[in-house]
Short mmCIF file of N, CA, C and O in Angstrom, two decimals:
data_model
loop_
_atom_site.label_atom_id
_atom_site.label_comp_id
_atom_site.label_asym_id
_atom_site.label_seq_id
_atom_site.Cartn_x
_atom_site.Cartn_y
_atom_site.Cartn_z
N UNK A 1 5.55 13.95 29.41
CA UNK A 1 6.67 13.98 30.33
C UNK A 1 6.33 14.98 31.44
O UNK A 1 5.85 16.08 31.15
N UNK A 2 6.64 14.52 32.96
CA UNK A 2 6.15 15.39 34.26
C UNK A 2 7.47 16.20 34.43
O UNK A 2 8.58 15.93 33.96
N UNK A 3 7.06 17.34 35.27
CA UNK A 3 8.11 17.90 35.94
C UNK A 3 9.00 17.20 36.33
O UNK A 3 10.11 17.73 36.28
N UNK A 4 8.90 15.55 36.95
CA UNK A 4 10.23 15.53 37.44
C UNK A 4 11.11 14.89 36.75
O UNK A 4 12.26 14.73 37.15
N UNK A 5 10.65 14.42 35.55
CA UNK A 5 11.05 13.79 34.64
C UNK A 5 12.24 14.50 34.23
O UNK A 5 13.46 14.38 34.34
N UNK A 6 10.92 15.71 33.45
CA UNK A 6 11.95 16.67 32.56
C UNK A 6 13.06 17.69 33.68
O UNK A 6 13.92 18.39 33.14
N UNK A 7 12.93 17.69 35.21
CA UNK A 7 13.95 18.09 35.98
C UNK A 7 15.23 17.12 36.29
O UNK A 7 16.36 17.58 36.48
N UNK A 8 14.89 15.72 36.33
CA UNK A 8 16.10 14.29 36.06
C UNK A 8 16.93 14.84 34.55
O UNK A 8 18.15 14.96 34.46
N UNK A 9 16.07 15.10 33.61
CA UNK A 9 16.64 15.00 32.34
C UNK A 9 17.70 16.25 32.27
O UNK A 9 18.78 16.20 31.69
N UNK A 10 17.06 17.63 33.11
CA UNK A 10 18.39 19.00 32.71
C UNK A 10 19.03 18.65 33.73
O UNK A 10 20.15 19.16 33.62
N UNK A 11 18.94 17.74 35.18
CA UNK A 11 20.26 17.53 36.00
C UNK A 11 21.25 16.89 35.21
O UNK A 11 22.26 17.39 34.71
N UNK A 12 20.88 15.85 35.16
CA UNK A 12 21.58 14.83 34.21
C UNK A 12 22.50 15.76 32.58
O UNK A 12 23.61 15.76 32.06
N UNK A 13 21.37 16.31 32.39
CA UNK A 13 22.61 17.34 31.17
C UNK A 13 23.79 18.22 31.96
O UNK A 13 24.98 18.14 31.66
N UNK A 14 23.24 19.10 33.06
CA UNK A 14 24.07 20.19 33.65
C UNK A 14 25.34 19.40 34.56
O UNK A 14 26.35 20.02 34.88
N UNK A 15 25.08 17.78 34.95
CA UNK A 15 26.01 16.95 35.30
C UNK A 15 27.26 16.80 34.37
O UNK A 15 28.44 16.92 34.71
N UNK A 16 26.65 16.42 32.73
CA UNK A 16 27.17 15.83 31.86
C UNK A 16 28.43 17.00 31.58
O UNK A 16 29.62 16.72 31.74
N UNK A 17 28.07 18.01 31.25
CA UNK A 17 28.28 19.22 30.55
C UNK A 17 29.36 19.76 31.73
O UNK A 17 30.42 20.14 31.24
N UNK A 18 29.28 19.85 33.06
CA UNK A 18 30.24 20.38 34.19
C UNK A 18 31.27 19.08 33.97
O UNK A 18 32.48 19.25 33.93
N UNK A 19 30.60 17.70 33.83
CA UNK A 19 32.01 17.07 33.95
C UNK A 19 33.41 16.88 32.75
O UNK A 19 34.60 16.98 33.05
N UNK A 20 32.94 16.64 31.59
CA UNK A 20 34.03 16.55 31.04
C UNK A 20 34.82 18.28 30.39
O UNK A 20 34.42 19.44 30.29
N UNK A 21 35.77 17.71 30.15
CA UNK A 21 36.59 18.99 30.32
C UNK A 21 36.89 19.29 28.66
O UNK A 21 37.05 18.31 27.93
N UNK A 22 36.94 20.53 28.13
CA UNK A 22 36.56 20.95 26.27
C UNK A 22 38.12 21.44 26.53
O UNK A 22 38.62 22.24 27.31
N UNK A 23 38.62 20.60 25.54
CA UNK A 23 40.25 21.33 25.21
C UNK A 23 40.01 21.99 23.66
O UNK A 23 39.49 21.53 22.64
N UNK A 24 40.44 22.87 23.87
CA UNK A 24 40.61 24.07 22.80
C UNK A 24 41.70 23.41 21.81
O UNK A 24 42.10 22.29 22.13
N UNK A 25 42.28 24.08 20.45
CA UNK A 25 43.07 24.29 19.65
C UNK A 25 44.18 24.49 19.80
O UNK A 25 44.99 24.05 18.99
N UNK A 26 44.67 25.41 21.17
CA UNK A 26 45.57 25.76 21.75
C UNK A 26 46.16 24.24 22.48
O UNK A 26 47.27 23.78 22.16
N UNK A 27 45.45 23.70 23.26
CA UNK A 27 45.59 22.57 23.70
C UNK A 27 45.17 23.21 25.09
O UNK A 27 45.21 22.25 25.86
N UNK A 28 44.78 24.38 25.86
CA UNK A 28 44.17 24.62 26.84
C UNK A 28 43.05 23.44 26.97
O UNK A 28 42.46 22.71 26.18
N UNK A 29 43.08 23.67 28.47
CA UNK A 29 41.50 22.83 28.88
C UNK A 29 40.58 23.75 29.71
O UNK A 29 41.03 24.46 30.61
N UNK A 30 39.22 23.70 29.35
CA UNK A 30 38.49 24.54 30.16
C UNK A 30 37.60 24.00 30.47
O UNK A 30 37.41 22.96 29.84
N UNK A 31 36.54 24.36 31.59
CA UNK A 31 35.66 23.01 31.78
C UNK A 31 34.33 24.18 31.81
O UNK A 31 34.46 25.27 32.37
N UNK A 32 33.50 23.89 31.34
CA UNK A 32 32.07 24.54 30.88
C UNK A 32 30.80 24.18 32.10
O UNK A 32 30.82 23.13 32.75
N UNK A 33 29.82 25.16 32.25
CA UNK A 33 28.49 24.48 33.06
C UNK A 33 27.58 25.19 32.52
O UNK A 33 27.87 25.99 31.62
N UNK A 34 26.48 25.03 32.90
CA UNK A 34 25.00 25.08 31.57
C UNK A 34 24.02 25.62 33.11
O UNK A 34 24.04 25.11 34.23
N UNK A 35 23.43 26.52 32.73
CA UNK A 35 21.94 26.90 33.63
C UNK A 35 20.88 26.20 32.58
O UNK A 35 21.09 25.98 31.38
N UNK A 36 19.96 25.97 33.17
CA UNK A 36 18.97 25.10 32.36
C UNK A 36 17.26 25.69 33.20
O UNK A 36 16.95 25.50 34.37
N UNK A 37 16.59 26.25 32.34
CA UNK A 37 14.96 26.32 33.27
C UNK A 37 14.10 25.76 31.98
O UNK A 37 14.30 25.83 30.77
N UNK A 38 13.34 25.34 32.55
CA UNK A 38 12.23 24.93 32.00
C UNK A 38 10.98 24.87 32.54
O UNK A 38 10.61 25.43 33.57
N UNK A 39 10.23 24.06 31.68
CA UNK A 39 8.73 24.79 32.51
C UNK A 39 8.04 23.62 31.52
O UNK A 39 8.55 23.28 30.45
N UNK A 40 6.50 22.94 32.20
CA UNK A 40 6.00 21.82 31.64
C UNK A 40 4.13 21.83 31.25
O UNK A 40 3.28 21.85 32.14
N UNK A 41 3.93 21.81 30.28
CA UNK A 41 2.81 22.07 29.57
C UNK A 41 1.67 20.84 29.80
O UNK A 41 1.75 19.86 29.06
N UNK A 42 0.87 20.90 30.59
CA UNK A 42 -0.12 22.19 31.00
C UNK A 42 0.00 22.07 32.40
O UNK A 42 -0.95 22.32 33.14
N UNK A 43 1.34 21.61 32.89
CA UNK A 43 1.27 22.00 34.52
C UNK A 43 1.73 23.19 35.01
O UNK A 43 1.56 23.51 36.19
N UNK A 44 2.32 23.91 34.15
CA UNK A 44 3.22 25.26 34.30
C UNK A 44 2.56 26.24 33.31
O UNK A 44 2.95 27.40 33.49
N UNK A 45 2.04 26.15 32.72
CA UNK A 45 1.95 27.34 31.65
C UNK A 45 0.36 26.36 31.13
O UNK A 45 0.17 25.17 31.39
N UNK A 46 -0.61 27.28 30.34
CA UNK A 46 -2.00 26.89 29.64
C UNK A 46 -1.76 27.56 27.82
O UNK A 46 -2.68 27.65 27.01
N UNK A 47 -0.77 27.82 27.64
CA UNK A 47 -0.66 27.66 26.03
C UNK A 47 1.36 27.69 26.13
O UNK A 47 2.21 27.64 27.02
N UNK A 48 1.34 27.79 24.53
CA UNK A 48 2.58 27.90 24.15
C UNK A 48 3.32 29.15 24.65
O UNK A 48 4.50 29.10 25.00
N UNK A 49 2.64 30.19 24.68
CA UNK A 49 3.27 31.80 24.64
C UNK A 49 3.38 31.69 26.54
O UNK A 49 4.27 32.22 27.21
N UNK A 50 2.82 31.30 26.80
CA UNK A 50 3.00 31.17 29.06
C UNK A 50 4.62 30.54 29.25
O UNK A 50 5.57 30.95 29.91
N UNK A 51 4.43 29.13 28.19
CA UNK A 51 4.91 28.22 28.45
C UNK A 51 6.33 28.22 28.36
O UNK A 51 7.07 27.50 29.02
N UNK A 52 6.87 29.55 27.01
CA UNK A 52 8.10 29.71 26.48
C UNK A 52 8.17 31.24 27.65
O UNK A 52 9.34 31.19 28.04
N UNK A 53 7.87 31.82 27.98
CA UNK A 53 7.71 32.81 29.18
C UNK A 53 8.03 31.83 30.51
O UNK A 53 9.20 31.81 30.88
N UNK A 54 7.57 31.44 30.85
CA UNK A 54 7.90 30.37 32.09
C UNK A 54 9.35 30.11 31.80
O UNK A 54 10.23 30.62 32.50
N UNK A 55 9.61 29.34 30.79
CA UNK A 55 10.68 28.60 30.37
C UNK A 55 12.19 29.72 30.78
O UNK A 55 13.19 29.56 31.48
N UNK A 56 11.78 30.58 30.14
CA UNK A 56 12.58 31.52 30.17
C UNK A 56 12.94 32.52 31.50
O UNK A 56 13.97 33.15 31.77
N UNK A 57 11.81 32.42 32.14
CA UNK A 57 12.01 33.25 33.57
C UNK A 57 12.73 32.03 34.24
O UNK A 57 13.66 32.35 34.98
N UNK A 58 12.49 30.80 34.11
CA UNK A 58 13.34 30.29 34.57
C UNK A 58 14.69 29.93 34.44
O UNK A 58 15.48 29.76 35.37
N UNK A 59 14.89 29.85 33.46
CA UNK A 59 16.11 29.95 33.29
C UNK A 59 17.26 31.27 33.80
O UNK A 59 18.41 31.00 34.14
N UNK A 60 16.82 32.43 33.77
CA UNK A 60 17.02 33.49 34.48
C UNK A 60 17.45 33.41 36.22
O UNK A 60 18.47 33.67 36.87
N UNK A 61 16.20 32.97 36.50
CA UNK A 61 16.57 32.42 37.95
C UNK A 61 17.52 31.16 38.41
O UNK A 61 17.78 30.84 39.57
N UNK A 62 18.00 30.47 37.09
CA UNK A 62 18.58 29.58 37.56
C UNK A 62 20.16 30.41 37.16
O UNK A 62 21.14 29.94 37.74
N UNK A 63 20.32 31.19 36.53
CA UNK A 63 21.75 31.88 36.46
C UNK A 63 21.61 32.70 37.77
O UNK A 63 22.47 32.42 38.60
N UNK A 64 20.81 33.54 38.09
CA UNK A 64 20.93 34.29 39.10
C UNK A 64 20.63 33.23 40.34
O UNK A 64 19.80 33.81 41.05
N UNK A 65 20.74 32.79 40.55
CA UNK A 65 20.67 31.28 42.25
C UNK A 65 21.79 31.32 41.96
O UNK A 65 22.40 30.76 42.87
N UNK A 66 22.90 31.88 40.76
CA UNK A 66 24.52 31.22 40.78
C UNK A 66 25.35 30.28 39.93
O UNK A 66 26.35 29.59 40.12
N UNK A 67 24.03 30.71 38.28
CA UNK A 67 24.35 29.85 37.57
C UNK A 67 24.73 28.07 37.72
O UNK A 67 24.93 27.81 38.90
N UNK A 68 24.85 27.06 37.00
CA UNK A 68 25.07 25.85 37.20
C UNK A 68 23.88 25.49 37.95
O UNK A 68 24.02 25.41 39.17
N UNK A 69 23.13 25.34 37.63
CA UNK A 69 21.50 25.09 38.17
C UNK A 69 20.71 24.57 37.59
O UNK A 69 21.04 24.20 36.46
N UNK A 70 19.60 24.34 37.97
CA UNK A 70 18.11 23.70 37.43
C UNK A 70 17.14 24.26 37.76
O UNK A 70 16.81 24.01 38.92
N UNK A 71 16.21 25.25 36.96
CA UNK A 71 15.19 25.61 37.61
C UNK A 71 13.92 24.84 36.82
O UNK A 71 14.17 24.74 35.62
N UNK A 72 12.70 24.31 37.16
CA UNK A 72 11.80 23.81 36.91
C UNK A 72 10.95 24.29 37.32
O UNK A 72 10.95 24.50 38.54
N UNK A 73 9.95 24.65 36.62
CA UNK A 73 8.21 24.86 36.76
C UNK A 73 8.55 26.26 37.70
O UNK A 73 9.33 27.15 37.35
N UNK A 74 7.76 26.25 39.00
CA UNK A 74 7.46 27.22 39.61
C UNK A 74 8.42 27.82 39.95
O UNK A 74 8.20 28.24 41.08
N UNK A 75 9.61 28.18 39.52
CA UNK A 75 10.91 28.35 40.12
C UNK A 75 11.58 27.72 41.29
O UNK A 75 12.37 28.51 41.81
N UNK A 76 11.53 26.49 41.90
CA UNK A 76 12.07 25.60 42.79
C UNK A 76 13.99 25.13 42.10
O UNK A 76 14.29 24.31 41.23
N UNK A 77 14.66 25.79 42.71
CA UNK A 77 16.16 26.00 42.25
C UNK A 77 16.86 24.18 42.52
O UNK A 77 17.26 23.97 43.66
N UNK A 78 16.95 23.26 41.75
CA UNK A 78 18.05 22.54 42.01
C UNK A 78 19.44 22.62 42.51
O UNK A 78 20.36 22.48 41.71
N UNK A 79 19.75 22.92 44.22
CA UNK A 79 21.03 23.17 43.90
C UNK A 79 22.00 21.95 44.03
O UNK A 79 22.04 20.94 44.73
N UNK A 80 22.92 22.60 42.87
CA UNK A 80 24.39 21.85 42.36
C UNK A 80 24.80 21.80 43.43
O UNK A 80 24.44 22.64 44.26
N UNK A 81 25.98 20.47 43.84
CA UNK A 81 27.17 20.32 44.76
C UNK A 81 27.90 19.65 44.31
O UNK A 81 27.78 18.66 43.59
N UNK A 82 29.02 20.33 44.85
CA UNK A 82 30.48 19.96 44.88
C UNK A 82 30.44 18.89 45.03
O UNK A 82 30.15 18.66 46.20
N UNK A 83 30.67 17.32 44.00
CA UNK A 83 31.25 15.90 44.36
C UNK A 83 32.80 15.72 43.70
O UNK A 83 33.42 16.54 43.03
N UNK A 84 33.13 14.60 44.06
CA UNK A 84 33.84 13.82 42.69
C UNK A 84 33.65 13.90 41.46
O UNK A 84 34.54 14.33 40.74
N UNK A 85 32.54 13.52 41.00
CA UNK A 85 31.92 13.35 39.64
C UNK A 85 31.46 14.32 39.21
O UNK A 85 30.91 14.28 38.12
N UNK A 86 31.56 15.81 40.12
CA UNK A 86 30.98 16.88 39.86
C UNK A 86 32.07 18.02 40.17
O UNK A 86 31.74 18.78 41.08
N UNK A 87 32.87 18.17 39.78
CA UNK A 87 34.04 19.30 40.01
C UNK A 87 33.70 20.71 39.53
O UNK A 87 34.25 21.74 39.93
N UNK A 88 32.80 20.65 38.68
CA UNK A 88 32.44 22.23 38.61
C UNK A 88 31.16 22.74 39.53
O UNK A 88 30.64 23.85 39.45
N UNK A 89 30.96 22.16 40.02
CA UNK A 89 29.64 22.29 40.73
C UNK A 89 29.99 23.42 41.78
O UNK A 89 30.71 23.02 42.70
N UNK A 90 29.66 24.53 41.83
CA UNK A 90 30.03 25.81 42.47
C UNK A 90 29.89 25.43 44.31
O UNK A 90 29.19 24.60 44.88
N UNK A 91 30.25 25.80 44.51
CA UNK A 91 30.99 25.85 46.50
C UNK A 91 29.65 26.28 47.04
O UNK A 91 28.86 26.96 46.38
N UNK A 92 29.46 25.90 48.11
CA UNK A 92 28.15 26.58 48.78
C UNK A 92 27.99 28.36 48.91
O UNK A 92 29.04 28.99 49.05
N UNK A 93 27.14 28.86 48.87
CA UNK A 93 27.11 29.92 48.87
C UNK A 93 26.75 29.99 50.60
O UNK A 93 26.10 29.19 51.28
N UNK A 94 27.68 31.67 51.11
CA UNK A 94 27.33 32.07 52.47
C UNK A 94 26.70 33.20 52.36
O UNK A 94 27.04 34.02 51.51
N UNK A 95 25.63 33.44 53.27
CA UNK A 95 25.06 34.77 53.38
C UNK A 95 26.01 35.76 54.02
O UNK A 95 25.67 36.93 54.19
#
């Protein structure tokens, strides 16, 4: 599986996961979003120990871009937007 594969596959989760909404016990509703990094063997990393290091710096960078993100391989940030089908998808950020 290529980078962009496995970058389709955590959009598609961080889509799934922002859209439907988790009602509690209480009967509250709250709606959840997922940072996701990953990293792809042997285009990103040359063993296991790079590879779970990669994985992990990315993911880092994809909370700090503002959480609700995708980071893949070299750190290249997927950013989330605000649709219909995407209501948690965080507002543009202004400098």
């Amino acid at each position: 599986m290529g980078p962009e594969t496995v970058g389709e596959l955590a959009e598609r989760l961080r889509r799934n996961v922002a859209r439907d909404l988790i009602e509690l016990d209480s009967g509250a509703r709250l709606r959840a979003t997922v940072s996701v990094g990953a990293a792809v063997y042997p285009v990103h990393a040359h063993d296991q120990t790079d590879l779970l290091i990669a994985a992990d710096r990315n993911l880092y960078a994809a909370k700090a871009a503002g959480r609700n993100r995708v980071v893949i391989g070299c750190g290249a940030v997927i950013e989330s937007r605000r649709t219909a089908d995407d209501p948690a998808a965080p507002p543009p950020r202004h400098s």
